Coordinates of C-alpha atoms in Angstrom, one line a residue:
Chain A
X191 CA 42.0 -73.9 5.6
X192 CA 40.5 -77.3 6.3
X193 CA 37.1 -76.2 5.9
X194 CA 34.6 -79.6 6.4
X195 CA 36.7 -82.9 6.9
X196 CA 35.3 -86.2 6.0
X197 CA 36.3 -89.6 7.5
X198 CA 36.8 -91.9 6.1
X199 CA 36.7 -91.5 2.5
X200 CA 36.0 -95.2 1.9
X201 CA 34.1 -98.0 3.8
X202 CA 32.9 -101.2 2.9
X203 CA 30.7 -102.6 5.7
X204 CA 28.8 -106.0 6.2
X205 CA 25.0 -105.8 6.5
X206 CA 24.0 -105.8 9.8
X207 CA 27.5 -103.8 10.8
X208 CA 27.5 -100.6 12.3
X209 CA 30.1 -97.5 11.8
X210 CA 30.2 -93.8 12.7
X211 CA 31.0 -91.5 9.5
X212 CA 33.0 -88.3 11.0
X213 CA 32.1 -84.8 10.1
X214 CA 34.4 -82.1 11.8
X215 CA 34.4 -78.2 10.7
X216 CA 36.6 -75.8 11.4
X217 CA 34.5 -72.3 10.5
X218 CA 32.7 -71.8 13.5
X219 CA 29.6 -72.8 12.0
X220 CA 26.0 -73.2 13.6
X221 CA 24.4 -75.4 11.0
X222 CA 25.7 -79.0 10.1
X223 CA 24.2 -81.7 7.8
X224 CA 24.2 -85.0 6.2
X225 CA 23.3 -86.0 2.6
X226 CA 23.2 -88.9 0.7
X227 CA 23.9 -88.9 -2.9
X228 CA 22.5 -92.1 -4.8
X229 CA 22.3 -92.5 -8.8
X230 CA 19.6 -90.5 -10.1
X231 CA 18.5 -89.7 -6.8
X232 CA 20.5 -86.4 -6.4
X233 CA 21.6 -85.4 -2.9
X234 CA 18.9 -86.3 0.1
X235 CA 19.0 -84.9 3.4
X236 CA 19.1 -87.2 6.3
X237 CA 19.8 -84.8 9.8
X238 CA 21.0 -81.4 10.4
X239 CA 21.8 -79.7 13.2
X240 CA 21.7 -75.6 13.8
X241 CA 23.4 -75.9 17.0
X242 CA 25.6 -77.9 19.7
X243 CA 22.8 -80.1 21.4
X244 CA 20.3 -79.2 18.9
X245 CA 19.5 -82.1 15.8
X246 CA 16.6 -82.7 13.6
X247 CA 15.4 -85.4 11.2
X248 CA 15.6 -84.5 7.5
X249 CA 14.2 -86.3 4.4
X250 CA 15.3 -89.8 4.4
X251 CA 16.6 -90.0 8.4
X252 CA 15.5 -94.4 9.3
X253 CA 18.6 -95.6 9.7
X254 CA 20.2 -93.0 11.3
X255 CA 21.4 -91.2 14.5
X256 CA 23.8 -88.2 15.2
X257 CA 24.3 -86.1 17.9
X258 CA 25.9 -82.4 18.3
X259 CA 27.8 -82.2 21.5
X260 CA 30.2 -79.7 20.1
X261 CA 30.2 -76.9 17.6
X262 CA 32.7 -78.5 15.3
X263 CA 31.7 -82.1 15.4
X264 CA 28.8 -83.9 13.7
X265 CA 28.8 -87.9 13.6
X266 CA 26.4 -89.9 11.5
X267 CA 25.9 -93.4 12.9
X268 CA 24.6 -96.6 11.4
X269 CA 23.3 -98.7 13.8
X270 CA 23.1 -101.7 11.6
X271 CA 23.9 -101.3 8.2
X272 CA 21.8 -102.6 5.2
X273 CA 22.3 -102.7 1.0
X274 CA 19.7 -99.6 0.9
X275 CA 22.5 -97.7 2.9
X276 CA 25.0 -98.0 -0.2
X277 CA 25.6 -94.7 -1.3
X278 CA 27.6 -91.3 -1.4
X279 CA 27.6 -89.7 2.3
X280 CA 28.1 -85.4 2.6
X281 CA 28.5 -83.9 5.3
X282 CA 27.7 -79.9 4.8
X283 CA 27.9 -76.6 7.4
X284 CA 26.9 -73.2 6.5
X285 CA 27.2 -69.7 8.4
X286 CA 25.0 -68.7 11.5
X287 CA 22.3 -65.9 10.6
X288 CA 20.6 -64.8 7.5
X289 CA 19.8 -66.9 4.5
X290 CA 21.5 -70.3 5.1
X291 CA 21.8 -71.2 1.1
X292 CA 25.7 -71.4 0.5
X293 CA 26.6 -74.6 1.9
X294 CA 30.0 -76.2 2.4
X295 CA 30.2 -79.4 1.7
X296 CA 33.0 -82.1 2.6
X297 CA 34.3 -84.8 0.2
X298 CA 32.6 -87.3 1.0
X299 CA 32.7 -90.6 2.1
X300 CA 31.3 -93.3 -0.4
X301 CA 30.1 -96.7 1.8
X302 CA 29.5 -99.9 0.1
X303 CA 27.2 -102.3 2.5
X304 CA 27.3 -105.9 1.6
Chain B
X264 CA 7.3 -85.9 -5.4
X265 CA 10.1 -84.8 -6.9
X266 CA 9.8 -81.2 -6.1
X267 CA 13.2 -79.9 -8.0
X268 CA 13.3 -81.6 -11.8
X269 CA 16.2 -81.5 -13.9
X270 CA 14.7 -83.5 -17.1
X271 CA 18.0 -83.4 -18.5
X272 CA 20.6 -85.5 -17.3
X273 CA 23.8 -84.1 -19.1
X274 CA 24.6 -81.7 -21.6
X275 CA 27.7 -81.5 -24.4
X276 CA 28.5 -77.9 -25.5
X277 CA 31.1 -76.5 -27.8
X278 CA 34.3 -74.2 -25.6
X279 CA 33.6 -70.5 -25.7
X280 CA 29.6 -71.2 -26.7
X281 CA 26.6 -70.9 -24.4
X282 CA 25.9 -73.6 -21.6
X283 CA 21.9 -73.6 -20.5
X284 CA 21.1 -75.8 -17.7
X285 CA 17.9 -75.7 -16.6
X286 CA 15.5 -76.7 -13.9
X287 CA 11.6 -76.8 -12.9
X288 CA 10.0 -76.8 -10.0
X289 CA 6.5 -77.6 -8.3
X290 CA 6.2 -75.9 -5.2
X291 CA 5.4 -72.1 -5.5
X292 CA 6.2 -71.5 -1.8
X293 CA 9.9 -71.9 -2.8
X294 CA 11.8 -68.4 -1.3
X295 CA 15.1 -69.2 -3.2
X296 CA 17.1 -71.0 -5.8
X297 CA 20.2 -72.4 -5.9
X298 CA 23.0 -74.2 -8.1
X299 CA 25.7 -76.1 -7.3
X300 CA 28.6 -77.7 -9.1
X301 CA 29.8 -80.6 -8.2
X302 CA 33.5 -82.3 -9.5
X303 CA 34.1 -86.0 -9.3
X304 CA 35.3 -86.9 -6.1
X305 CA 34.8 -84.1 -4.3
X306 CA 31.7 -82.1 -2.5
X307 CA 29.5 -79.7 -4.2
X308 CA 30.6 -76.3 -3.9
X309 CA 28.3 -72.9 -4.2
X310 CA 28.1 -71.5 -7.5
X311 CA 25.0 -68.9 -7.8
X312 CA 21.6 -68.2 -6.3
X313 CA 18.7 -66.3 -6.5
X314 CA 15.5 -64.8 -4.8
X315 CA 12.0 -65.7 -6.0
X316 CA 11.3 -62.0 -5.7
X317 CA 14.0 -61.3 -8.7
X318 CA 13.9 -62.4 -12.0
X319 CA 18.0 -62.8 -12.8
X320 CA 21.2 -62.6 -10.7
X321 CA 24.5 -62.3 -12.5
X322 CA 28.0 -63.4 -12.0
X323 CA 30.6 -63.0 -14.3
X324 CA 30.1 -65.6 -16.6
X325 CA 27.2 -67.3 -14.6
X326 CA 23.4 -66.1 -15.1
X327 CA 20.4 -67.7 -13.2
X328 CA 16.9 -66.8 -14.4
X329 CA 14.1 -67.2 -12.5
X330 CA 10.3 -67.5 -14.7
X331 CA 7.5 -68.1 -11.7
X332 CA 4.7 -68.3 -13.3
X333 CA 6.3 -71.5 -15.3
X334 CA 8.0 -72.7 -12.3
X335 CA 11.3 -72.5 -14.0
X336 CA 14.7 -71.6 -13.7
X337 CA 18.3 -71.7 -16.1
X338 CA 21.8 -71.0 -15.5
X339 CA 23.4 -69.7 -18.1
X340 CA 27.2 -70.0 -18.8
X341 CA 28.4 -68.0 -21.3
X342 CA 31.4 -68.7 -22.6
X343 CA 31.8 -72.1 -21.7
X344 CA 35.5 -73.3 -20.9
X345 CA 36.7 -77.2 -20.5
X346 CA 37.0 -76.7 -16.4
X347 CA 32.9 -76.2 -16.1
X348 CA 32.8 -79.2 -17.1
X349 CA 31.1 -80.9 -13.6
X350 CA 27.3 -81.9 -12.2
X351 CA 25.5 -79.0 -11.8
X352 CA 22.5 -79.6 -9.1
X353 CA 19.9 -77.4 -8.9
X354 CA 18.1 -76.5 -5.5
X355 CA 15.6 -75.0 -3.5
X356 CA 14.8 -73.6 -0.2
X357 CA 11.8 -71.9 1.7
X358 CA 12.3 -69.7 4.3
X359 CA 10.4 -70.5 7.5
X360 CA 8.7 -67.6 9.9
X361 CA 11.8 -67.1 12.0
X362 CA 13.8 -66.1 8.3
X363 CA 16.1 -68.8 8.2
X364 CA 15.5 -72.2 6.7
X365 CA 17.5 -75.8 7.2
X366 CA 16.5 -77.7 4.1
X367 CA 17.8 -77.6 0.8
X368 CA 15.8 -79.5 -1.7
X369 CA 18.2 -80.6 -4.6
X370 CA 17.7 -81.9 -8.1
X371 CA 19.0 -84.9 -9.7
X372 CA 21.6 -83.2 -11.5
X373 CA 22.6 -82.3 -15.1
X374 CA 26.4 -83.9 -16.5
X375 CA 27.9 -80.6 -18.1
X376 CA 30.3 -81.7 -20.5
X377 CA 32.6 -78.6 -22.3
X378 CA 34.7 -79.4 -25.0
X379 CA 37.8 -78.1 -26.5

C-alpha cells in the first residue's frame, strides 16, 4: 500500500523561486493537509482540505496556495520562495466521518530556500 | 501562544524500565489528545489518543493519562525497548458543532532515547 506519497523528497530552491510540493493518496480519503516542521517549532498547519474543491487556511498559510481538484491530489505551491520557507514539509490525510485524530502522514519533503 | 507544551525536549531511559513523556496544555476547550511518534526521515505515524471525558486509554505497552484540572497529560511506556526510541509529539484537537474537527494542534516534541 502506498498510503500518502511525497514529491520530491529534497529541494533546494532560490529565493524568489517558485515550486509545487506533490501530495497524492491512495486511501480514498476526504481530508488532506500540509505541515511544516521547523526546529523547536513542532509541526504547524498551513492548509487542509476535507474535500475535492473544498480548501481552507490553517495556522501559518502566507506564502501558500493549494487547490483540491481531485480526491487523491493535494499540491502545495510557493509562489515565490523566501529563507522563512526553509523547513520540513508533511503532507497528511485522514478517514471521512467521525473523529478525524489518526492522521497519515507522508515522508516528507525537506526544502532548503537560499 | 503555545497552546500544547512539551517542557522537555528529550528523554534517556534504561531498556525494559518506564518511559514518561509528558505534555500540558492551555486551552480547556480541547475535546481530545493525541501522540504521535515520529522516526527520522519519515512522517509521524499514530500511536495513542484519548477523550477529555476519560481519564486513561491503554494499549499494550502504551498508557496516556489525562489530569484536567492541571491541564496535563503523560504517555507512559512500560517496558521500554531500543525501537521506541523516536520524537514523540503531543497534540490536540477540539471538536467543532458539526462533530468533526480539521486542526491538530501539535507540541514541539520530546527526543525519546531507549538504551540497551
Amino acid at each position: 500500500n502506498a498510503g500518502v506519497t511525497q514529491t520530491p523528497k529534497f529541494q533546494v530552491l532560490k529565493t524568489g523561486q517558485s515550486m509545487t510540493l506533490q501530495c497524492a493518496q491512495d486511501m480514498n480519503h476526504e481530508y488532506m493537509s500540509w505541515y511544516r516542521q521547523d526546529p523547536g517549532m513542532g509541526l504547524r498547519l498551513i492548509h487542509y482540505s476535507v474535500g475535492a474543491g473544498i480548501t481552507d487556511q490553517g495556522e501559518v498559510p502566507n506564502g501558500y496556495n493549494v487547490s483540491r481538484s481531485t480526491t487523491e491530489d493535494f499540491p502545495l505551491r510557493l509562489l515565490s520562495a523566501a529563507p522563512s520557507q526553509t523547513s520540513v514539509y508533511f503532507c497528511a490525510s485522514s478517514y471521512s466521518g467521525g473523529i478525524r485524530e489518526k492522521l497519515f502522514f507522508g515522508s516528507g519533503t525537506q526544502l532548503s530556500v537560499l | 501562544d503555545q497552546q500544547v507544551k512539551q517542557n522537555s525536549p528529550s528523554l534517556s531511559v534504561q531498556e525494559g524500565r518506564i518511559s514518561i513523556l509528558n505534555c500540558d496544555y492551555t486551552n480547556s476547550m480541547f475535546d481530545y489528545f493525541l501522540w504521535y511518534k515520529k522516526y527520522p526521515a519519515e512522517g509521524p505515524t499514530f500511536l495513542i489518543s484519548i477523550s477529555s471525558i476519560k481519564d486513561k486509554n491503554e494499549d499494550g505497552r502504551f498508557t496516556v493519562f489525562l489530569n484536567k484540572s492541571a491541564k496535563h497529560l503523560s504517555l507512559h511506556i512500560v517496558p521500554s525497548q531500543p525501537g521506541d526510541s523516536a520524537v514523540y509529539f503531543c497534540a490536540a484537537l477540539r471538536l467543532n458543532s458539526g462533530g468533526s474537527n480539521y486542526k491538530l494542534t501539535f507540541g514541539k516534541g520530546t527526543l525519546l532515547t531507549v538504551n540497551p
